[in-house]
GROMACS .gro file of C-alpha atoms in nm:
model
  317
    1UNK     CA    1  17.080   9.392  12.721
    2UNK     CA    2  16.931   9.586  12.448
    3UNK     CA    3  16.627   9.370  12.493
    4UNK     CA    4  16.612   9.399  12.821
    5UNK     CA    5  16.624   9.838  12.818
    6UNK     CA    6  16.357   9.746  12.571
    7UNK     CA    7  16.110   9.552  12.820
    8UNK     CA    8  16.193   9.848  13.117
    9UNK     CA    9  16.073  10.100  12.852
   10UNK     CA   10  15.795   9.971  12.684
   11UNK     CA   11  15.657   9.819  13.022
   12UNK     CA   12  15.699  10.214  13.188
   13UNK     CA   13  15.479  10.328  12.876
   14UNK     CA   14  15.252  10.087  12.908
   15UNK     CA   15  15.178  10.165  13.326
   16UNK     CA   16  15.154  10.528  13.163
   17UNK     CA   17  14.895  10.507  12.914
   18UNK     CA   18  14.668  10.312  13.195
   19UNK     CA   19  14.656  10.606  13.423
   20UNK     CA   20  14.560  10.842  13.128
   21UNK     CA   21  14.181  10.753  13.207
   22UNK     CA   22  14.172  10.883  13.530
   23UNK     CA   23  14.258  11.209  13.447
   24UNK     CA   24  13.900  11.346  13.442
   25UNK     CA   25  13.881  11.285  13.804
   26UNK     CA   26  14.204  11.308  13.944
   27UNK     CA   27  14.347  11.629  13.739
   28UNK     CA   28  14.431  11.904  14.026
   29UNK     CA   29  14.402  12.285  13.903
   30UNK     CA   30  14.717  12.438  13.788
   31UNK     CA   31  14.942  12.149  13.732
   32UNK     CA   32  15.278  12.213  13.551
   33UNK     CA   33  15.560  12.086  13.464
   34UNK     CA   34  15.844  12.307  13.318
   35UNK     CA   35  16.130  12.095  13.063
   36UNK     CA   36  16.457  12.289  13.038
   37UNK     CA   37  16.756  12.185  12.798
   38UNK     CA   38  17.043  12.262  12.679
   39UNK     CA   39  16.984  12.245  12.359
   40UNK     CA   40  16.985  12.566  12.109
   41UNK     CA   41  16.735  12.682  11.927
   42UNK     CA   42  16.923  12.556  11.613
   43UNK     CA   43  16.944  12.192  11.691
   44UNK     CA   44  16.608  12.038  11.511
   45UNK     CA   45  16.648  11.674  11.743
   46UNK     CA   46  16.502  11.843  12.030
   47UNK     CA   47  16.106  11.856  11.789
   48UNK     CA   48  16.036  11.492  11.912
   49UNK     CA   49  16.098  11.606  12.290
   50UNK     CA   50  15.897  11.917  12.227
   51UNK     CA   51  15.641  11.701  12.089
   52UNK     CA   52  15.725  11.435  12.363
   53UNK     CA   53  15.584  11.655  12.656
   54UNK     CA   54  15.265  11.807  12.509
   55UNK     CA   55  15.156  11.460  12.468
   56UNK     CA   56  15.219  11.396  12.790
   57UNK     CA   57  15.063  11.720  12.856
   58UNK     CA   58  14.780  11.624  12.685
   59UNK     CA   59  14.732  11.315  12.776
   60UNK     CA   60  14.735  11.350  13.171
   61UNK     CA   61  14.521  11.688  13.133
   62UNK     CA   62  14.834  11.957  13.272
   63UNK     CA   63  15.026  12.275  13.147
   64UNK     CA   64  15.323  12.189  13.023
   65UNK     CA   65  15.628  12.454  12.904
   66UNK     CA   66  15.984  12.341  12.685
   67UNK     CA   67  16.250  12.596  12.822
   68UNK     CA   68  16.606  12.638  12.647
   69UNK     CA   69  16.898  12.896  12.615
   70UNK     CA   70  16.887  13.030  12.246
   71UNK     CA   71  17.245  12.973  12.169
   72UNK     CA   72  17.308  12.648  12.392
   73UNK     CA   73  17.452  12.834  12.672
   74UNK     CA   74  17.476  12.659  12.981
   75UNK     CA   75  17.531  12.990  13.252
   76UNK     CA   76  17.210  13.100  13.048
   77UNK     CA   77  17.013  12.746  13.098
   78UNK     CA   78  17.122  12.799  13.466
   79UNK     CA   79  16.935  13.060  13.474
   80UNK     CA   80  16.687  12.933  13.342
   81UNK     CA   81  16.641  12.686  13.599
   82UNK     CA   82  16.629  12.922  13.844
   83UNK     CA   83  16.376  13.125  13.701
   84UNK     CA   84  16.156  12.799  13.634
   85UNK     CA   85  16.209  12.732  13.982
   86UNK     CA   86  16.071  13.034  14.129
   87UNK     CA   87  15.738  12.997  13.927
   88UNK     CA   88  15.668  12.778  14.154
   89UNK     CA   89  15.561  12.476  13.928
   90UNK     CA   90  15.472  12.107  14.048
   91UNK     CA   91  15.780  11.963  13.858
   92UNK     CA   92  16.117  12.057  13.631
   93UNK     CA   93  16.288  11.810  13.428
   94UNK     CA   94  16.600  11.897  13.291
   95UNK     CA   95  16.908  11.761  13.125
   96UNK     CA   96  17.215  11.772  13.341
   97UNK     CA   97  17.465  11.843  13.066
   98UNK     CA   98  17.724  12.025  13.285
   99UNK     CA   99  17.723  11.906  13.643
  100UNK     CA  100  17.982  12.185  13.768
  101UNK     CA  101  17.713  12.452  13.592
  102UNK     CA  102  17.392  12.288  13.650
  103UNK     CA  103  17.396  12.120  13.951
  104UNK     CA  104  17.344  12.444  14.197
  105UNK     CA  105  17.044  12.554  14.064
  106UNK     CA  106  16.896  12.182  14.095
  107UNK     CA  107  16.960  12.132  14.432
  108UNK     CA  108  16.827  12.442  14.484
  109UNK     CA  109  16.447  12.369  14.318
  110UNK     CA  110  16.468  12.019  14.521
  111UNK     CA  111  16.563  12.207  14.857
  112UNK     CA  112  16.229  12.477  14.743
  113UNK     CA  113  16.016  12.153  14.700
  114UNK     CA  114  15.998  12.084  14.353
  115UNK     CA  115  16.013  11.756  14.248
  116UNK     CA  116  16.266  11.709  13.965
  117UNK     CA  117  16.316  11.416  13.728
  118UNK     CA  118  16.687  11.438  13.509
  119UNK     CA  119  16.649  11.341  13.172
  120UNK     CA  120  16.863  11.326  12.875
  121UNK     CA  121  17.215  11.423  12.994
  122UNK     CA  122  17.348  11.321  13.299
  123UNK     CA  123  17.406  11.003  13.504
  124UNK     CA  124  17.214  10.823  13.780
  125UNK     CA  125  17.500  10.918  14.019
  126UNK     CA  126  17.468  11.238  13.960
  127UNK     CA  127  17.116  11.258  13.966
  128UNK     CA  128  17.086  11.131  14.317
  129UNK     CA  129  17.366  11.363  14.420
  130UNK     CA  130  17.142  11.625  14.308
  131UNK     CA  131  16.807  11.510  14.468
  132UNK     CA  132  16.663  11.478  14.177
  133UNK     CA  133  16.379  11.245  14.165
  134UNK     CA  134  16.500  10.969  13.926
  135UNK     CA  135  16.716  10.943  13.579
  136UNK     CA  136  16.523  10.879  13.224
  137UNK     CA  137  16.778  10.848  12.885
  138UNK     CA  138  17.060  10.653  12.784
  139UNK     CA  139  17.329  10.518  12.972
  140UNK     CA  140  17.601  10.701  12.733
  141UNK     CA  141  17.892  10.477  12.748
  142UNK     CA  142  17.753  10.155  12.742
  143UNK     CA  143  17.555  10.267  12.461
  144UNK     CA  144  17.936  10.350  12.315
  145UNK     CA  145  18.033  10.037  12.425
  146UNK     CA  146  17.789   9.823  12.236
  147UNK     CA  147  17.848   9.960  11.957
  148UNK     CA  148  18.195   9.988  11.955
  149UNK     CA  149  18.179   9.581  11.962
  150UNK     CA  150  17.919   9.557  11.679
  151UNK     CA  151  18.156   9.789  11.473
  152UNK     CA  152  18.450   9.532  11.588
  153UNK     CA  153  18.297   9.277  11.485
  154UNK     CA  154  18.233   9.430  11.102
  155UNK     CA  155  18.594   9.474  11.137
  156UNK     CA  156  18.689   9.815  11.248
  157UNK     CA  157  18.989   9.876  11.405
  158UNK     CA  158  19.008  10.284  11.407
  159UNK     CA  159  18.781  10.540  11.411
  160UNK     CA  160  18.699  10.912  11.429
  161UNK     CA  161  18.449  11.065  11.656
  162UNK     CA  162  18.310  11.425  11.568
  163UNK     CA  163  18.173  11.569  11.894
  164UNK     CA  164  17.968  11.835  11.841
  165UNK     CA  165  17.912  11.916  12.236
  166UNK     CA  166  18.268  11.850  12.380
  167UNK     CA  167  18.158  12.054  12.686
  168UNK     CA  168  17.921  11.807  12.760
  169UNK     CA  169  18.136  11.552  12.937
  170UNK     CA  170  17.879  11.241  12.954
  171UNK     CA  171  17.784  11.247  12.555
  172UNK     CA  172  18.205  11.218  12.527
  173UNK     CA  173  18.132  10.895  12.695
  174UNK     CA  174  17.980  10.750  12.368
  175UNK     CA  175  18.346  10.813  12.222
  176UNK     CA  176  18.497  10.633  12.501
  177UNK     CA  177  18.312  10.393  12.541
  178UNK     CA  178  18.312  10.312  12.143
  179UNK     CA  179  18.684  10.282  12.190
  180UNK     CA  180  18.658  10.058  12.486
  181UNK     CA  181  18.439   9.832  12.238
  182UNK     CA  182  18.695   9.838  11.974
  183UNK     CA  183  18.939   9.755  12.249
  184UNK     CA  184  19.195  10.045  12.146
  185UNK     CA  185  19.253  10.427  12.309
  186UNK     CA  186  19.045  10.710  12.249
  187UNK     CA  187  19.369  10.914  12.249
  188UNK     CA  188  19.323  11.157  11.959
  189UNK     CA  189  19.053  11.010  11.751
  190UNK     CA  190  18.754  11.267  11.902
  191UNK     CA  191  18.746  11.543  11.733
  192UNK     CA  192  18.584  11.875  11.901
  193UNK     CA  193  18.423  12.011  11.554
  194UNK     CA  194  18.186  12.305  11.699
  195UNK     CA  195  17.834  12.319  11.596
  196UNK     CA  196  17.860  12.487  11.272
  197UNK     CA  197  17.801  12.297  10.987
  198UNK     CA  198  18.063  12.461  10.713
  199UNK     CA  199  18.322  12.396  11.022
  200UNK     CA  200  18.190  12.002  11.088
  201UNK     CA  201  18.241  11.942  10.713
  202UNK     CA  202  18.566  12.090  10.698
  203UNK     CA  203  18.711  11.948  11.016
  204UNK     CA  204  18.584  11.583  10.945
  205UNK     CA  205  18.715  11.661  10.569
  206UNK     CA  206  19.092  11.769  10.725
  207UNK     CA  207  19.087  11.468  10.939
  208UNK     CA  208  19.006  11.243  10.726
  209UNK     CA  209  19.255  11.346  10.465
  210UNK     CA  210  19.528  11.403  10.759
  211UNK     CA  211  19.411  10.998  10.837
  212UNK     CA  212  19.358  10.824  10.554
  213UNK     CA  213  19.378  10.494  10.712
  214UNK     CA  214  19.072  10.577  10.926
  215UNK     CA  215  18.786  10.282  10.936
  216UNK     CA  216  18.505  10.471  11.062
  217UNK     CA  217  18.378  10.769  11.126
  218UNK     CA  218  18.116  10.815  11.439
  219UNK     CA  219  17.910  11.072  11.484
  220UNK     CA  220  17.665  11.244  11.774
  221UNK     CA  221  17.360  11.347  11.670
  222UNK     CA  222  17.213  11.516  11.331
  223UNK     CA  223  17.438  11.847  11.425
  224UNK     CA  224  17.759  11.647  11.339
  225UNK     CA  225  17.594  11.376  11.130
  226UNK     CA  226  17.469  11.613  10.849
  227UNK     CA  227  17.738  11.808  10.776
  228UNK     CA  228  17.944  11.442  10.756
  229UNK     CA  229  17.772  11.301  10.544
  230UNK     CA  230  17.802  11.616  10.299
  231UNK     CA  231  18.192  11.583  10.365
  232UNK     CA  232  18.169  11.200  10.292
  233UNK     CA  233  17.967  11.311   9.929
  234UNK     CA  234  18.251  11.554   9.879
  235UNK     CA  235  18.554  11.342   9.879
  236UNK     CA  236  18.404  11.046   9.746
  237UNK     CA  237  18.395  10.865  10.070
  238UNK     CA  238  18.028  10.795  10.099
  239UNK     CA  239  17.914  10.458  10.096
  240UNK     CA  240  18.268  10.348  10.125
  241UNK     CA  241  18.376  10.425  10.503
  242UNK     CA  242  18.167  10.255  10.772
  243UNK     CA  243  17.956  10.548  10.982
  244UNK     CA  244  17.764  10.477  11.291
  245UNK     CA  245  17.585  10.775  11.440
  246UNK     CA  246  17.421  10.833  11.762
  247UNK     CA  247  17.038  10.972  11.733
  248UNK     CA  248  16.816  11.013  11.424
  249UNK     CA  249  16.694  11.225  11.202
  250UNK     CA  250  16.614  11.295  10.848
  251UNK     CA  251  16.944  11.294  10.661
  252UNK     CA  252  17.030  11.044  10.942
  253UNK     CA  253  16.783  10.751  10.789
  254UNK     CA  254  16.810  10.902  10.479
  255UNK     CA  255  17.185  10.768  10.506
  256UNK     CA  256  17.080  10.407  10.693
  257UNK     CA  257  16.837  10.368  10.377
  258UNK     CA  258  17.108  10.455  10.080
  259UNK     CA  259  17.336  10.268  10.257
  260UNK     CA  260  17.610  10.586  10.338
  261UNK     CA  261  17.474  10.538  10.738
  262UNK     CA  262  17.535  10.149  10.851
  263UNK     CA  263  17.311  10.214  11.156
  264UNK     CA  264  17.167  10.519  11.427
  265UNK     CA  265  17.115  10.478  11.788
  266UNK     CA  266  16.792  10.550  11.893
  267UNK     CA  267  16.790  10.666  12.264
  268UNK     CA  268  16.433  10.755  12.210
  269UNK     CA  269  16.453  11.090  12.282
  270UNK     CA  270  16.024  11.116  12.320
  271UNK     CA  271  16.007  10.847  12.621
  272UNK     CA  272  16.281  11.111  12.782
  273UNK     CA  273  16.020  11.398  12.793
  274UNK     CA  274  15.696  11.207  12.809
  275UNK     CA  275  15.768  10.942  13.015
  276UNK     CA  276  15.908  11.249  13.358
  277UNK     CA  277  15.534  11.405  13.245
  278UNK     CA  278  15.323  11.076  13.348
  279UNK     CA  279  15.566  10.979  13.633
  280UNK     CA  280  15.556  11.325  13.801
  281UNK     CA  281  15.156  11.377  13.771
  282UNK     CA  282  15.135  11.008  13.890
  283UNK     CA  283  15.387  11.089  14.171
  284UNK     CA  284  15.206  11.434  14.225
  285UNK     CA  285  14.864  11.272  14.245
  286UNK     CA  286  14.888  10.922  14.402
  287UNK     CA  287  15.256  10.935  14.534
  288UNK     CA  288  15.363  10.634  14.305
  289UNK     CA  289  15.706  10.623  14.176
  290UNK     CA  290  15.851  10.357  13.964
  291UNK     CA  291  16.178  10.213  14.189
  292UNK     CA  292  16.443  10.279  13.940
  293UNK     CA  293  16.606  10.492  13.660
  294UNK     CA  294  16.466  10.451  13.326
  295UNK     CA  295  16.701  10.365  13.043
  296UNK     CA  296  16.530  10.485  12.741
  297UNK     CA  297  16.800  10.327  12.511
  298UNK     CA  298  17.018  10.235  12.306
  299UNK     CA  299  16.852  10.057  11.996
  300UNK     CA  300  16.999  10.006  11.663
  301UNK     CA  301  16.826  10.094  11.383
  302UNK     CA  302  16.949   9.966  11.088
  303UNK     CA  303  16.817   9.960  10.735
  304UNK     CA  304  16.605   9.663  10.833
  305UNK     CA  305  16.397   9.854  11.064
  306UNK     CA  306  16.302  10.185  10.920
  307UNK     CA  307  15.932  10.149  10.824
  308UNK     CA  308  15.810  10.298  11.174
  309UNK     CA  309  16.132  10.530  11.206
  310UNK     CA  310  16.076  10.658  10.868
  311UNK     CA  311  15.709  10.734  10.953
  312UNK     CA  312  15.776  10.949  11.265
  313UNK     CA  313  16.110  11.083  11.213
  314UNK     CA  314  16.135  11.431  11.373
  315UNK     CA  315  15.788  11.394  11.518
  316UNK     CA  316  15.820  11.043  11.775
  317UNK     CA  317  16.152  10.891  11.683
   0.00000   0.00000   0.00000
């Protein structure tokens, strides 16, 4: 399967760099395309979407503007939506992170006429019950599921997962769907541990020595992965439990190369913001669309594969 979300990827990057040549003749004045998150300001894994769409940008000759609420709020990134919306731009893509909050202002750019592409956070159902356009990321609980086996089949039994976004209710899919691969209940093994780093550490530090018997410890991102591993250094655990983590970054394959990390999942975070770019101007321009959701991951990367994740780390991976 992985191979296969491989081939849909690489093939969907491969129809986009072909239609970067006829840019010069087909670019229309005052194309844009707005990108709105949910991320904060604070959370660093959101560079290699930033630098996702103004390559995209750049490539197909439009404007392109990244859009987020400061703190992570989602009633602020609503807004935000909204006020995207009524710039009037030829496209928003946006992560769908909290259907209850998000989905109103959607529906309302797609009734306006603004073509809109979900990306990141949110599910193909949802993203056609939305009008959205179509669905580029990672399908979060297979991507939990897959490696929930490979960690079964090193021999893990029990885990911990420290979810740094519990009111993001499809990432807690890569918890449950881990369990599911372990074949064993979530039940209380996910752990909500905020988005401060002093209160990751000490959380994952309190279960761990509340759990001793714990196997593994799984994290979500570099939010709740770098404060673990400093937790892991402090009581001695490092190198010694088995940790899986979702995403990358620099501590992240830091870890996967010492050996503290066994592997990251990389749901390629830059085909989620370049890849809407390309298939919007495309759609925009020609009125091509590719027939299906895009899953932009998962893919292990292990200490056997670092060389080009170690090059671009923070920047394209």
């Amino acid at each position: 399967m992985k191979r296969l979300f491989k081939t849909v990827a690489g093939a969907a990057v491969g129809v986009a760099l072909a239609t970067t040549g006829m840019v010069a003749t087909a670019q229309a004045a005052g194309e844009k395309y707005i990108l709105v998150s949910h991320a904060p300001d604070s959370d660093s894994w959101w560079n290699t979407i930033k630098n996702g769409i103004a390559l995209a940008g750049e490539q197909m000759g439009v404007e392109v503007e990244y859009r987020n609420p400061p703190t992570g709020d989602l009633a602020d990134m609503a807004r935000i939506i909204e006020q995207a919306a009524a710039s009037n731009p030829n496209g928003i893509i946006t992560t769908l992170a909290d259907f209850d909050v998000l989905s109103g202002p959607i529906r309302a750019a797609v009734d306006q006429g603004i073509n809109v592409i979900i990306m990141n956070s949110g599910t193909p159902e949802q993203t056609r019950e939305v009008g959205a356009l179509m669905f580029v990321g990672q399908p979060e609980y297979d991507a939990g599921y897959a490696a929930g086996l490979r960690a079964k089949g090193d021999g893990i039994e029990s885990f911990v997962c420290v979810n740094h976004v519990i009111s993001n209710t499809v990432v807690a899919e890569r918890c449950r769907g881990f369990a599911d691969g372990l074949g064993i209940d979530l039940g209380s093994s996910m752990i909500d541990s905020g988005q401060d780093p002093s209160e990751i550490k000490n959380r994952v530090l309190a279960y761990l020595s509340a759990n001793p018997d714990t196997d593994a410890v799984l994290t979500l991102g570099p939010t709740s992965a770098d404060p673990t591993i400093l937790a892991l250094e402090e009581n001695g655990m490092a190198g010694d439990i088995y940790f899986g983590t979702f995403d990358l970054g620099d501590n992240i394959v830091k870890g996967i190369k010492s050996g503290v990390i066994q592997w990251g999942i990389d749901q390629q975070p830059f085909l989620q913001a370049y890849l809407p770019v390309v298939i919007l101007t495309n759609y925009d321009r020609y009125g091509v669309l590719p027939g299906n959701n895009i899953n932009s991951g998962p893919g292990f990367v292990t200490i056997d594969a670092l060389e080009k994740v170690e090059e671009f780390a923070g920047e394209y991976r």
